[in-house]
């Protein structure tokens, strides 16, 4: 059974940092793309970042230069290092993975992913 466990959220002041973790189990982690999405109140869920099985990373424009995604295949974990946080980064953050070791063409689209973690709340105060 594929499982994703997101953690690391919390309350931080504007300009601060947090590191989110997504621990995975139930599949061959090394072969899968992992993405982070976020859902802010009143807004649609949006793709934040993605890392392919080969380690290629992608970011939405609003977080480029501030967020860094990485993966530790030995620990079956993907990280999202978030620096210079802004109040507009406040959201529930979810990690997600496709249903197989496929090539993700539109990493920012929810339909590319079949499995989702439960989400972790990030709140950035001004």
PDB file of N, CA and C in Angstrom, residues 7 13 16 20 23 37 40 47-48 50-51 57 61 67-68 76 96-97 101 105 107-108 114 116:
ATOM      1  N   UNK A   7       5.238  16.008   7.089  1.00  0.00           N
ATOM      2  CA  UNK A   7       5.449  16.573   8.421  1.00  0.00           C
ATOM      3  C   UNK A   7       6.362  17.784   8.320  1.00  0.00           C
ATOM      4  N   UNK A  13       7.542  33.201  11.687  1.00  0.00           N
ATOM      5  CA  UNK A  13       7.421  34.606  11.304  1.00  0.00           C
ATOM      6  C   UNK A  13       7.889  34.819   9.871  1.00  0.00           C
ATOM      7  N   UNK A  16      11.245  33.704   8.019  1.00  0.00           N
ATOM      8  CA  UNK A  16      11.769  32.511   8.654  1.00  0.00           C
ATOM      9  C   UNK A  16      11.846  31.330   7.708  1.00  0.00           C
ATOM     10  N   UNK A  20       9.988  20.866   5.353  1.00  0.00           N
ATOM     11  CA  UNK A  20       8.959  19.841   5.312  1.00  0.00           C
ATOM     12  C   UNK A  20       9.579  18.514   4.879  1.00  0.00           C
ATOM     13  N   UNK A  23       7.679  11.353   4.026  1.00  0.00           N
ATOM     14  CA  UNK A  23       8.177   9.989   4.167  1.00  0.00           C
ATOM     15  C   UNK A  23       7.267   9.042   3.406  1.00  0.00           C
ATOM     16  N   UNK A  37       2.363  20.099  -3.179  1.00  0.00           N
ATOM     17  CA  UNK A  37       1.286  21.025  -3.512  1.00  0.00           C
ATOM     18  C   UNK A  37       0.925  21.776  -2.236  1.00  0.00           C
ATOM     19  N   UNK A  40      -4.246  26.972   0.055  1.00  0.00           N
ATOM     20  CA  UNK A  40      -4.511  28.091   0.954  1.00  0.00           C
ATOM     21  C   UNK A  40      -6.008  28.297   1.059  1.00  0.00           C
ATOM     22  N   UNK A  47       0.484  23.433  -7.465  1.00  0.00           N
ATOM     23  CA  UNK A  47       1.766  22.752  -7.420  1.00  0.00           C
ATOM     24  C   UNK A  47       2.857  23.712  -7.000  1.00  0.00           C
ATOM     25  N   UNK A  48       3.689  23.299  -6.059  1.00  0.00           N
ATOM     26  CA  UNK A  48       4.764  24.128  -5.529  1.00  0.00           C
ATOM     27  C   UNK A  48       6.113  23.694  -6.091  1.00  0.00           C
ATOM     28  N   UNK A  50       8.510  19.903  -7.510  1.00  0.00           N
ATOM     29  CA  UNK A  50       8.503  18.501  -7.897  1.00  0.00           C
ATOM     30  C   UNK A  50       9.941  18.047  -8.096  1.00  0.00           C
ATOM     31  N   UNK A  51      10.204  16.788  -7.766  1.00  0.00           N
ATOM     32  CA  UNK A  51      11.527  16.232  -8.037  1.00  0.00           C
ATOM     33  C   UNK A  51      11.347  14.881  -8.710  1.00  0.00           C
ATOM     34  N   UNK A  57      14.587  18.965 -10.595  1.00  0.00           N
ATOM     35  CA  UNK A  57      13.604  19.666  -9.764  1.00  0.00           C
ATOM     36  C   UNK A  57      12.914  20.785 -10.549  1.00  0.00           C
ATOM     37  N   UNK A  61       6.856  29.654 -10.004  1.00  0.00           N
ATOM     38  CA  UNK A  61       7.632  30.900 -10.026  1.00  0.00           C
ATOM     39  C   UNK A  61       7.661  31.597  -8.664  1.00  0.00           C
ATOM     40  N   UNK A  67      12.653  28.248  -2.098  1.00  0.00           N
ATOM     41  CA  UNK A  67      12.398  26.851  -1.723  1.00  0.00           C
ATOM     42  C   UNK A  67      13.362  25.935  -2.463  1.00  0.00           C
ATOM     43  N   UNK A  68      13.743  24.848  -1.801  1.00  0.00           N
ATOM     44  CA  UNK A  68      14.598  23.839  -2.415  1.00  0.00           C
ATOM     45  C   UNK A  68      14.042  22.457  -2.108  1.00  0.00           C
ATOM     46  N   UNK A  76      13.889   7.058   1.857  1.00  0.00           N
ATOM     47  CA  UNK A  76      12.555   7.148   1.239  1.00  0.00           C
ATOM     48  C   UNK A  76      11.845   8.442   1.627  1.00  0.00           C
ATOM     49  N   UNK A  96       2.753  14.324  -2.959  1.00  0.00           N
ATOM     50  CA  UNK A  96       1.982  13.457  -3.844  1.00  0.00           C
ATOM     51  C   UNK A  96       2.921  12.695  -4.766  1.00  0.00           C
ATOM     52  N   UNK A  97       2.431  11.553  -5.248  1.00  0.00           N
ATOM     53  CA  UNK A  97       3.221  10.760  -6.175  1.00  0.00           C
ATOM     54  C   UNK A  97       2.300  10.097  -7.195  1.00  0.00           C
ATOM     55  N   UNK A 101       5.996   4.472 -11.885  1.00  0.00           N
ATOM     56  CA  UNK A 101       7.231   5.176 -12.255  1.00  0.00           C
ATOM     57  C   UNK A 101       7.125   5.811 -13.637  1.00  0.00           C
ATOM     58  N   UNK A 105       4.437  14.755 -17.112  1.00  0.00           N
ATOM     59  CA  UNK A 105       4.574  15.805 -18.118  1.00  0.00           C
ATOM     60  C   UNK A 105       4.169  17.180 -17.601  1.00  0.00           C
ATOM     61  N   UNK A 107       3.871  18.576 -14.146  1.00  0.00           N
ATOM     62  CA  UNK A 107       4.070  18.290 -12.723  1.00  0.00           C
ATOM     63  C   UNK A 107       3.169  19.132 -11.824  1.00  0.00           C
ATOM     64  N   UNK A 108       2.695  20.263 -12.303  1.00  0.00           N
ATOM     65  CA  UNK A 108       1.894  21.181 -11.503  1.00  0.00           C
ATOM     66  C   UNK A 108       0.414  20.823 -11.521  1.00  0.00           C
ATOM     67  N   UNK A 114      -1.656  10.122  -8.144  1.00  0.00           N
ATOM     68  CA  UNK A 114      -2.697   9.227  -7.633  1.00  0.00           C
ATOM     69  C   UNK A 114      -2.683   9.073  -6.127  1.00  0.00           C
ATOM     70  N   UNK A 116      -1.700  10.778  -2.290  1.00  0.00           N
ATOM     71  CA  UNK A 116      -1.483  12.040  -1.582  1.00  0.00           C
ATOM     72  C   UNK A 116      -1.271  11.782  -0.103  1.00  0.00           C
TER      73      UNK A 116
END
